[in-house]
Coordinates of C-alpha atoms in Angstrom, one line a residue:
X1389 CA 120.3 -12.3 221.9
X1390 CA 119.9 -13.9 218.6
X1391 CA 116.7 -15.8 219.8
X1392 CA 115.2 -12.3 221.2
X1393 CA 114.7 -13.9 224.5
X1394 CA 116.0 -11.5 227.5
X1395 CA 117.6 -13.6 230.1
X1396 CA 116.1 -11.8 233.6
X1397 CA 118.3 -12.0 236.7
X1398 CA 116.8 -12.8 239.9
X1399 CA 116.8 -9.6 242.3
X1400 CA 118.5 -10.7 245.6
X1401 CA 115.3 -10.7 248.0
X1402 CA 114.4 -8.2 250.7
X1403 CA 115.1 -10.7 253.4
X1404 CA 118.7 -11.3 252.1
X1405 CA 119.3 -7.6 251.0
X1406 CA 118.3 -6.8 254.8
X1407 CA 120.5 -9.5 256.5
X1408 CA 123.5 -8.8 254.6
X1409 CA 123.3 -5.2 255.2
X1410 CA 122.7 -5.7 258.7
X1411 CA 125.3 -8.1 259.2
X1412 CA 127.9 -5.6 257.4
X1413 CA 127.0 -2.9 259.6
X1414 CA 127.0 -4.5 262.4
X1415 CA 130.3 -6.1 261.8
X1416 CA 131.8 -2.6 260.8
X1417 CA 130.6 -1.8 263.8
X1418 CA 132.2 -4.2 265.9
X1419 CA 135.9 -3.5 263.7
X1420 CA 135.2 -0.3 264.8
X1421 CA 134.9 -0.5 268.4
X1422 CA 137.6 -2.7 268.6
X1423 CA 139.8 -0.1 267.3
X1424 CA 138.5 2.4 269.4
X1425 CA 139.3 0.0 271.8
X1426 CA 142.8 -0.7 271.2
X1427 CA 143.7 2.8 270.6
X1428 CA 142.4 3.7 274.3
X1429 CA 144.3 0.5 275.6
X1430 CA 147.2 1.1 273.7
X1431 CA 147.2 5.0 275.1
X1432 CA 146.4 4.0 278.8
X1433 CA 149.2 1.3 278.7
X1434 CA 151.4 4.0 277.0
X1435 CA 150.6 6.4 279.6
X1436 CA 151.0 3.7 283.0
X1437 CA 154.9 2.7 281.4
X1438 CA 155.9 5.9 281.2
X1439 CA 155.1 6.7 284.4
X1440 CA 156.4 3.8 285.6
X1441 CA 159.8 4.7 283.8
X1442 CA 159.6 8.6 285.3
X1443 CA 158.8 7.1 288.9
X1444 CA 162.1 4.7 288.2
X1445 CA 164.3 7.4 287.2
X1446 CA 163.0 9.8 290.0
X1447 CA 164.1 6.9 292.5
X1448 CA 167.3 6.7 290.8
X1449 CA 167.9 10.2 291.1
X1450 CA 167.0 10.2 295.0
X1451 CA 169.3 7.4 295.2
X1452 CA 172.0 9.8 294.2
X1453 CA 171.6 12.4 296.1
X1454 CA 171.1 10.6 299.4
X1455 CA 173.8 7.5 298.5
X1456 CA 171.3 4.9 299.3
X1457 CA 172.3 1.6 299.6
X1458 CA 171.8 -1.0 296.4
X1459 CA 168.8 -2.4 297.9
X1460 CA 166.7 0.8 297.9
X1461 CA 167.2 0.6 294.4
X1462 CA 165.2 -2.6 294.8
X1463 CA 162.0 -0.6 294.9
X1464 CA 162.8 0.1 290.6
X1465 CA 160.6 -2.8 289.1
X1466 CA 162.9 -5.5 287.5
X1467 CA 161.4 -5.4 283.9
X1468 CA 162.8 -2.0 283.9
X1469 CA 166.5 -1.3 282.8
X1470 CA 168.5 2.0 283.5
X1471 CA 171.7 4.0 283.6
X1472 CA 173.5 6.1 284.9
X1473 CA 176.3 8.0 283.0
X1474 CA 178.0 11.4 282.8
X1475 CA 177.0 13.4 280.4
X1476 CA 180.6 15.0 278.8
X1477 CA 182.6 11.9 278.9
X1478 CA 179.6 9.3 278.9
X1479 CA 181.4 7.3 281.4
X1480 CA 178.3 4.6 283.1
X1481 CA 178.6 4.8 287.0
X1482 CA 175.4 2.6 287.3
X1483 CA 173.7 0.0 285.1
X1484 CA 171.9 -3.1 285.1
X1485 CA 171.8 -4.0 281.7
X1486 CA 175.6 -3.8 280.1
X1487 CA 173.6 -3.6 276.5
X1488 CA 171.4 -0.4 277.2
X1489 CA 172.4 2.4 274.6
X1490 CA 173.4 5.6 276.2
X1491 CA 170.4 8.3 274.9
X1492 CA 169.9 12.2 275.2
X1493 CA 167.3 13.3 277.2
X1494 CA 163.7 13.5 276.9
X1495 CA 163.0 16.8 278.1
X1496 CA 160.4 15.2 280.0
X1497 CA 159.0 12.9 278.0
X1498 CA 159.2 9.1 277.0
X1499 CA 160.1 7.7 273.5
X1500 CA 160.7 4.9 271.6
X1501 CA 164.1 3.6 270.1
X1502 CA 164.4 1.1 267.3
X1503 CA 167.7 0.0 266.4
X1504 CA 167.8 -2.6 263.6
X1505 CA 169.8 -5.4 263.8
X1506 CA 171.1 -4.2 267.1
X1507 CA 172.0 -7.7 269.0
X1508 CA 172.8 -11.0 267.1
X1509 CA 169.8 -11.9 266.8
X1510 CA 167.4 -9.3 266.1
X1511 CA 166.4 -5.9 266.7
X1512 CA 166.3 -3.3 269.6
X1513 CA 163.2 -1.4 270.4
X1514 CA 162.4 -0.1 273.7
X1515 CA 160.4 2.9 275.0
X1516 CA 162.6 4.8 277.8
X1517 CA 162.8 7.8 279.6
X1518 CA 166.1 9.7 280.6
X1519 CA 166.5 12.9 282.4
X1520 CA 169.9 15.5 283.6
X1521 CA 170.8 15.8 287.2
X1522 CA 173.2 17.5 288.5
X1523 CA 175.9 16.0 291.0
X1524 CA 178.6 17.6 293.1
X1525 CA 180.8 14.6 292.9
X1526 CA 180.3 13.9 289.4
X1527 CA 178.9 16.7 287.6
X1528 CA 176.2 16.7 285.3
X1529 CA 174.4 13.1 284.6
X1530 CA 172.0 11.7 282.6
X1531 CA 169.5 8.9 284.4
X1532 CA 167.9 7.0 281.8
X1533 CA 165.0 4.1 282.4
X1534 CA 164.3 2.1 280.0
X1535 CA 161.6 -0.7 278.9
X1536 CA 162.1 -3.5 276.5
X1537 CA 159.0 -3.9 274.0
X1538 CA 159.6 -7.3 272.8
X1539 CA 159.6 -8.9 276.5
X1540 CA 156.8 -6.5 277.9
X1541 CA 153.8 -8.5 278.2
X1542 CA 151.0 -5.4 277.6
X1543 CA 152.7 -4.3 274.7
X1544 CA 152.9 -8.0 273.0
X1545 CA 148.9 -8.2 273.8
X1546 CA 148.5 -4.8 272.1
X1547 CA 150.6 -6.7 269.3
X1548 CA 148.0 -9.5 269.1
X1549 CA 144.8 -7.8 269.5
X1550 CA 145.0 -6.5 265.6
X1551 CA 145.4 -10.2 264.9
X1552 CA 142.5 -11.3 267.2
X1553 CA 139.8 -8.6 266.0
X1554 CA 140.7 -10.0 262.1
X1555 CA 140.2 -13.4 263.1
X1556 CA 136.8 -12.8 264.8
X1557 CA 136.0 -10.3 262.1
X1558 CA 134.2 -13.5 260.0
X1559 CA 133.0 -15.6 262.5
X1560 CA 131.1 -12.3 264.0
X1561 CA 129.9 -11.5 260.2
X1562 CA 128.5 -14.7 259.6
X1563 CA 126.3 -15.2 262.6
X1564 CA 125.4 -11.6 262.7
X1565 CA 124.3 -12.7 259.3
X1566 CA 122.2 -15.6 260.0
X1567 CA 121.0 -14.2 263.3
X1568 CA 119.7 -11.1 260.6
X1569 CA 118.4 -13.5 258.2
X1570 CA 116.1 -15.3 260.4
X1571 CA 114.7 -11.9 262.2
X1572 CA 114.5 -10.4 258.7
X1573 CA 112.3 -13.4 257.4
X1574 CA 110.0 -13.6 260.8
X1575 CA 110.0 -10.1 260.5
X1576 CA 108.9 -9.9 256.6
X1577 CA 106.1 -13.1 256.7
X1578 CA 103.3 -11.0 257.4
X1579 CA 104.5 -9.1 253.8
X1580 CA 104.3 -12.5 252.1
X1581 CA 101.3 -13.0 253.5
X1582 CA 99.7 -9.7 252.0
X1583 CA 101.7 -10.2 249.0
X1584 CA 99.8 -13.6 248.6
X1585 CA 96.8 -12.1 249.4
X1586 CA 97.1 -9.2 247.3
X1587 CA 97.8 -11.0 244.1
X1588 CA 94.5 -12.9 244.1
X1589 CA 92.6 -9.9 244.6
X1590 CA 91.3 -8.2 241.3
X1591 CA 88.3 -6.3 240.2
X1592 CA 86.0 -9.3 240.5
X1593 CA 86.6 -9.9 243.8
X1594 CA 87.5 -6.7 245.1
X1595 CA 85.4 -7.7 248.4
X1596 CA 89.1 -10.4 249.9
X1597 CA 91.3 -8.1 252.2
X1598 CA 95.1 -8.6 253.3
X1599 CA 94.9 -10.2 256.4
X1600 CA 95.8 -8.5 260.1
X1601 CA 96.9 -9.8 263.0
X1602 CA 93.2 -8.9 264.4
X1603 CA 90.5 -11.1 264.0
X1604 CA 87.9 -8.4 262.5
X1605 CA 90.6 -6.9 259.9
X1606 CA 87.3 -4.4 257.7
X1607 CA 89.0 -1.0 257.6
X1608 CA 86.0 0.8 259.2
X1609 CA 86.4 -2.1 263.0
X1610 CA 90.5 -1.3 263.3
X1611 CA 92.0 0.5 265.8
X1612 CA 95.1 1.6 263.9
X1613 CA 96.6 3.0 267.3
X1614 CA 97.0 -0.8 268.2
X1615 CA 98.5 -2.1 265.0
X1616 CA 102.4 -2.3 263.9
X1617 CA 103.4 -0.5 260.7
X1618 CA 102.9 -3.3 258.7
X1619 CA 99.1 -3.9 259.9
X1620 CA 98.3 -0.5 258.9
X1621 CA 99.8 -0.8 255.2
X1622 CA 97.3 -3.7 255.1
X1623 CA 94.4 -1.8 257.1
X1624 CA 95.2 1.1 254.6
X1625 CA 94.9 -0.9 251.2
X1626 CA 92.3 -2.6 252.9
X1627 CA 90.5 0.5 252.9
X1628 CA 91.2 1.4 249.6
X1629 CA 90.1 -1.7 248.3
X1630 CA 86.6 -1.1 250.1
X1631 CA 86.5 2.4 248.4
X1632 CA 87.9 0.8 244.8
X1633 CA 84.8 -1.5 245.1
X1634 CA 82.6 1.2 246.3
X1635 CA 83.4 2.6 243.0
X1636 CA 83.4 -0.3 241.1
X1637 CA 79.7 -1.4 242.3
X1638 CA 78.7 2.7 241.7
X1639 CA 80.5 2.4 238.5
X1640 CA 78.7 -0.9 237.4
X1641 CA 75.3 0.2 238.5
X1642 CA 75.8 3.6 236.1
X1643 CA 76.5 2.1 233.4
X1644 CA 73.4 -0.9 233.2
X1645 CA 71.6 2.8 234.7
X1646 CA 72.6 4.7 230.9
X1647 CA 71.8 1.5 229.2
X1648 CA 68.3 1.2 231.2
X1649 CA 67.5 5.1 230.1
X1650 CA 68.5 4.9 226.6
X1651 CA 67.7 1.8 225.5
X1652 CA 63.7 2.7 226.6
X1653 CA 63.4 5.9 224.5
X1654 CA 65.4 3.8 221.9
X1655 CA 63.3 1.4 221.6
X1656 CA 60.3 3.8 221.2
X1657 CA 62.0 5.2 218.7
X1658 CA 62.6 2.4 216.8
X1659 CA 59.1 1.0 217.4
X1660 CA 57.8 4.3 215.8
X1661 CA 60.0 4.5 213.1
X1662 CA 58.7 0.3 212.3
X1663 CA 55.8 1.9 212.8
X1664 CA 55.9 4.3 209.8
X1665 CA 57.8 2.1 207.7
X1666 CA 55.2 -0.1 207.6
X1667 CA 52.1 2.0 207.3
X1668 CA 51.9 4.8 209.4
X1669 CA 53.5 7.0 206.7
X1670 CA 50.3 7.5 204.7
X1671 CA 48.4 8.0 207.4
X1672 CA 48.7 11.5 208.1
X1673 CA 47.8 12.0 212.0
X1674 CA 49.7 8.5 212.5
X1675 CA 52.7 10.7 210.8
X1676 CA 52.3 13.3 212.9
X1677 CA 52.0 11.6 216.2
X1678 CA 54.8 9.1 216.0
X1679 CA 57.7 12.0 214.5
X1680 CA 56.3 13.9 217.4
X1681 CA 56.9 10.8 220.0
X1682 CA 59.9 10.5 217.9
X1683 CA 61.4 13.9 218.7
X1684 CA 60.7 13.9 222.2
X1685 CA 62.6 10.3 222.9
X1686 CA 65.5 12.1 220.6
X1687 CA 65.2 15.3 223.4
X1688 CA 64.7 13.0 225.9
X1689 CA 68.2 10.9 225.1
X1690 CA 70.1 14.3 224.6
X1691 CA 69.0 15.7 227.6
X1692 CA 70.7 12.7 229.1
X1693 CA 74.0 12.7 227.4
X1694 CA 73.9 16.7 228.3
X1695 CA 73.5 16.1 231.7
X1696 CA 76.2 13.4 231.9
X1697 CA 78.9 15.7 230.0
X1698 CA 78.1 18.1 232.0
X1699 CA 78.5 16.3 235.6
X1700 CA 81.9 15.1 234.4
X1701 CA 82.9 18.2 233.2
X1702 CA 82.3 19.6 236.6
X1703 CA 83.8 16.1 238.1
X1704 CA 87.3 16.8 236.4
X1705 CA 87.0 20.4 237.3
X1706 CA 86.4 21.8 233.9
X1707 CA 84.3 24.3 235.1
X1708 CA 85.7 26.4 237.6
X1709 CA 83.5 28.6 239.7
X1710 CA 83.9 32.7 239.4
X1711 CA 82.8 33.7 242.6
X1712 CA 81.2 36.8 243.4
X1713 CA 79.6 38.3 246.9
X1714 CA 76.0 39.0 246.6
X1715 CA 73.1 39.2 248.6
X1716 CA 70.8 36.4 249.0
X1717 CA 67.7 37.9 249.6
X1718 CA 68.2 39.3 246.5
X1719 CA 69.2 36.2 244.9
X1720 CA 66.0 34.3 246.5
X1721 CA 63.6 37.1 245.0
X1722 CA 65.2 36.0 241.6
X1723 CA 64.5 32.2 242.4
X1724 CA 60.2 33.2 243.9
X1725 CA 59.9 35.0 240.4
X1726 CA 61.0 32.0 238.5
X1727 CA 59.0 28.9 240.9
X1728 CA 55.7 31.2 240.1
X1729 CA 56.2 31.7 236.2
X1730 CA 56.7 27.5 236.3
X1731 CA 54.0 26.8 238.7
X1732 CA 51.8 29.8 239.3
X1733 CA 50.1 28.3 241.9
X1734 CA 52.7 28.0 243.9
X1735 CA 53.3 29.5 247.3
X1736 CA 57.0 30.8 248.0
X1737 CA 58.4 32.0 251.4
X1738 CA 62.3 32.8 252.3
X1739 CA 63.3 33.5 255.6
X1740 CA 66.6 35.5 255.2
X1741 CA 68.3 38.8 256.6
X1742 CA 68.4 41.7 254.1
X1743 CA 72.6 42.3 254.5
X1744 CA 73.1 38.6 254.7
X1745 CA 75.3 37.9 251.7
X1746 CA 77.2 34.6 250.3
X1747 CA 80.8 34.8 248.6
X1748 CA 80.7 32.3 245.5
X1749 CA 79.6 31.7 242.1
X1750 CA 76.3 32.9 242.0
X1751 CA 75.4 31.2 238.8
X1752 CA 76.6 27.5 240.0
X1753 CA 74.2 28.7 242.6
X1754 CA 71.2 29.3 240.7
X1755 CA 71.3 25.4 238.7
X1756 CA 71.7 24.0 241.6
X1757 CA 68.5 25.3 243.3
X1758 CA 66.7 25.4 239.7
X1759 CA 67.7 21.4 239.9
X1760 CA 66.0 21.3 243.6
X1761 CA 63.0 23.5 242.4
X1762 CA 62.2 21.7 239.3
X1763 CA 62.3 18.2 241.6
X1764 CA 59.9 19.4 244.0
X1765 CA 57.7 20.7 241.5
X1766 CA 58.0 17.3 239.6
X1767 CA 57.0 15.2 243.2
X1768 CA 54.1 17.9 244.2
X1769 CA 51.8 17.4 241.3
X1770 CA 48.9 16.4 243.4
X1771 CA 49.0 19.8 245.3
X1772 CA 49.7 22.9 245.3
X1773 CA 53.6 23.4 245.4
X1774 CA 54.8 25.3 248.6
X1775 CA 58.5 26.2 249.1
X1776 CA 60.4 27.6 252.1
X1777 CA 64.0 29.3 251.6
X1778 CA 66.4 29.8 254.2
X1779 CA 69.8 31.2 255.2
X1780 CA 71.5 31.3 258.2
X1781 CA 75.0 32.3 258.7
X1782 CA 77.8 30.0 261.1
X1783 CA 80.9 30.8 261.9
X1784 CA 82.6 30.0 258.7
X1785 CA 79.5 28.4 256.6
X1786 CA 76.7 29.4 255.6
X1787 CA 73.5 27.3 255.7
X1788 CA 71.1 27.5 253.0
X1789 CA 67.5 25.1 253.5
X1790 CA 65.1 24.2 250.4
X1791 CA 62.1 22.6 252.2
X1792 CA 58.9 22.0 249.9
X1793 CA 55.2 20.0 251.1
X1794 CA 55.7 17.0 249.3
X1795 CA 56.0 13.6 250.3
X1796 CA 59.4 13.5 251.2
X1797 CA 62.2 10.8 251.2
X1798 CA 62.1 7.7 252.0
X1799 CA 64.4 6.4 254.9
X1800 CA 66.1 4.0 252.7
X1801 CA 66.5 6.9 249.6
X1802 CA 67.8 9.8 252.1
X1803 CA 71.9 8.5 251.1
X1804 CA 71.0 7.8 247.6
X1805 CA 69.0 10.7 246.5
X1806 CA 71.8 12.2 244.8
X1807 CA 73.5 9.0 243.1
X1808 CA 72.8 9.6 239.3
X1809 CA 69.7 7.8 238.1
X1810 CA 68.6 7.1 240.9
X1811 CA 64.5 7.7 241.2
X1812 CA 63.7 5.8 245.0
X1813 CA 62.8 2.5 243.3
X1814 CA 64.8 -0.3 241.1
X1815 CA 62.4 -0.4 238.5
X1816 CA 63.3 3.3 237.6
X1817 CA 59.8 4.2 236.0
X1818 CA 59.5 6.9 233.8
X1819 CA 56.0 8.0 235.4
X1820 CA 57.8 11.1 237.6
X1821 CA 59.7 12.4 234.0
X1822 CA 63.3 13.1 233.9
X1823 CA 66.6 10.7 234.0
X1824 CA 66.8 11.0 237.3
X1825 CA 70.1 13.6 237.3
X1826 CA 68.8 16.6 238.4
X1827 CA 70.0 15.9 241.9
X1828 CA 73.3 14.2 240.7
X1829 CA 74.0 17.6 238.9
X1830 CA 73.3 19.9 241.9
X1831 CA 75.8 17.5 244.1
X1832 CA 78.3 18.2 241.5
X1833 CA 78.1 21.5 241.0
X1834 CA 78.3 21.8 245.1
X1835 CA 81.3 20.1 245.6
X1836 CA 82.7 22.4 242.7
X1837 CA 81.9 25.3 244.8
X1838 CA 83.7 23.5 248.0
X1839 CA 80.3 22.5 249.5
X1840 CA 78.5 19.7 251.0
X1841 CA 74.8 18.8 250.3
X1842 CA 72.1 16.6 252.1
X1843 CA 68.8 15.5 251.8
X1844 CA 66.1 15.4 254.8
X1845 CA 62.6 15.2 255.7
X1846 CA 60.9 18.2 257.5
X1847 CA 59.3 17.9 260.7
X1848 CA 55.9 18.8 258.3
X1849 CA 56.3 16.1 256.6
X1850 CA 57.8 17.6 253.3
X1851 CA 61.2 17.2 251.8
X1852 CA 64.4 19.7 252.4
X1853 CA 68.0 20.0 251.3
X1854 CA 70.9 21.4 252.8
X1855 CA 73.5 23.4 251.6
X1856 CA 76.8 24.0 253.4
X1857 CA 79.4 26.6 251.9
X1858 CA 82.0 28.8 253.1
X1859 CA 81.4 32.4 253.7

């Protein structure tokens, strides 16, 4: 390629691929049952001459013994030659065709004879039968029957069916070959389709599905136990292309969130710093205030960036739990101590039994309820905090309930209270404190431990969460 250019052949497409295989097979199988065929026709034609040649010699032979007449002979078809000779001297006392060889006998069964060049004008081949009797007048005979091949009609059509089954072998290939190719192509459009579909779809538009033969083709409205195999492949990506944009739209909305939550301490930072530069620097309480307002934006941004290494780090399953049995009314005791040394005024209850106890990581554990405890504590400023533990044990889970007396979820927040960033309005004040990933971090660290977490409101009107792990 002395102009670097690749020449690129063009695959054969799955519509041809399909028909030619098809065709082939089918053809192959036709060849084949044709010599099945022939081979069971040629044995059942086999089979009928020679009993018609046994059944002719066994007439001959009653012939003898009784010294019929010539026309009980008649009964011997006439396609069917025989003699009759002595076996010693090989002297013919009966024949109706002069040119019949004298053979040994058969022992009971037929055979063929091929003499080359036998007559004039071409070769001998028949398939006969010949069998010892024994005589008083003449001794010991041989009676032989005999069938010409080249004038027997079945065995010149077992000649010609090789010839036949070659000569429809094409014909039968190329419309099994055309009949394939147009039930390959009907069969394939609703590929094309979704092919078509598929390659306008990208991330900007994640929101166009493949088409199905149903009207109402969203993922989440199909029936799949209705659908061909080919409607599901589309119902499936169709699905997965929901999910992709899911995570695009969740993906999107994190990353203008970060912006949103560092570019406000950010720009405090720098407005202090301006600040300073300007004058604030020999003013002493000025200096003091704004490095102060400084360092707590600085905190404030690396508290951030903590929290979001740390939630992918549990994400990609970095941290793996160590898990542990322990008793929870022990472990709630440790979590009362630690909600009264952060708000003292704080009322704590936990309804659990004393020999109730939980097989996990106990530390995983801990943050997550530490992340619960330090929300409600953030959301119950304008009275006293009171929190409810609980545990109850299922079958195979075990059910552990946060419930606290503040104002509790909105209807509209209840799916979204654990999406990172997320504070229960779009203009994500700063008023309540935080980032907003407290929650986000206690999801993750549930699913790490093979849990599932929810938010509700209690019937008193405060907020609850609910945690769901295996014994």
């Amino acid at each position: 390629m002395s102009l670097g250019l690749a020449v690129r052949k063009k695959a054969p497409s799955v519509t041809f691929t399909l028909a030619l295989r098809f065709s082939l097979v089918l053809a192959l199988a036709v060849l084949s049952l044709a010599v099945l065929f022939t081979f069971a026709l040629k044995r059942y034609i086999y089979n009928s001459q020679s009993r018609e040649l046994k059944d002719s010699a066994e007439e001959l032979a009653l012939a003898l013994k009784t010294n019929a007449q010539p026309e009980q002979k008649e009964k011997i078809p006439y396609y069917i030659t025989y003699a009759v000779y002595q076996k010693e001297s090989q002297e013919i006392l009966e024949t109706n065709d002069p040119f019949l060889p004298l053979l040994e006998a058969t022992k009971g069964k037929t055979k063929k004879f091929i003499s080359k060049n036998y007559f004039i004008d071409g070769d001998l081949r028949i398939l006969y039968f010949a069998m010892e009797e024994e005589s008083d007048e003449y001794g010991s005979l041989v009676i032989q029957t005999a069938l010409n091949l080249d004038t027997d009609s079945s065995s010149l059509l077992l000649r010609g069916i090789p010839v036949i089954v070659l000569l429809a072998f094409l014909p039968v290939l190329f419309v099994s070959f055309l009949t394939a190719l147009l039930i390959a192509k009907r069969s394939l459009a609703p590929v094309v389709k979704m092919t078509e579909a598929a390659k306008k779809i990208s991330s900007t538009n994640l929101g166009e599905l493949l088409p199905v033969k149903q009207k109402d083709s969203s993922a989440e409205n199909i029936s799949t136990g209705n659908l061909d195999e080919l409607d599901k492949l589309a119902v499936t990506f169709n699905d997965l292309f929901v999910r992709l944009k899911k995570d695009f739209d969740r993906e999107r909305g994190f990353t203008s969130d970060v912006s949103h939550e560092l570019k406000t301490p950010l720009a405090v930072i720098l407005g202090q710093a301006n600040l300073l530069r300007r004058w604030g620097k020999d003013d002493k309480a000025q200096l003091e205030k704004s490095l102060g307002i400084i360092v707590e934006e600085a905190e404030s941004m690396n508290a951030v960036i903590t929290n979001l290494l740390h939630i992918t780090r549990l994400e990609n399953k970095k941290l793996l739990p160590q898990k542990e049995k322990f008793f929870l009314a022990d472990f709630f005791a440790r979590l009362k101590e630690e909600v009264q040394s952060l708000s003292p005024d704080a009322k704590v209850s936990a309804t659990v039994s004393k020999d109730l106890n939980l097989f996990t990581d106990r530390e995983m554990l801990h943050q997550i309820f530490l992340a619960l405890i330090s929300n409600s504590i953030k959301f119950c400023k304008e009275k006293n905090l009171e929190l409810t533990f609980s545990a109850l044990q299922k079958e195979t889970k075990t059910e552990l309930c946060i419930v606290d007396n503040g104002p509790g979820f909105k209807a509209q927040d209840l799916e979204h209270v654990f999406d990172r960033f997320y504070r229960g309005d779009e203009s994500h004040t700063r008023s309540a404190g935080g980032a907003g990933l407290g929650l986000s971090i206690a999801k993750a660290l549930t699913q790490s431990l093979g849990g599932t977490i929810t938010a509700f409101n209690a019937e008193s009107g405060g907020a609850g969460v609910r945690l769901e792990l295996d014994n």
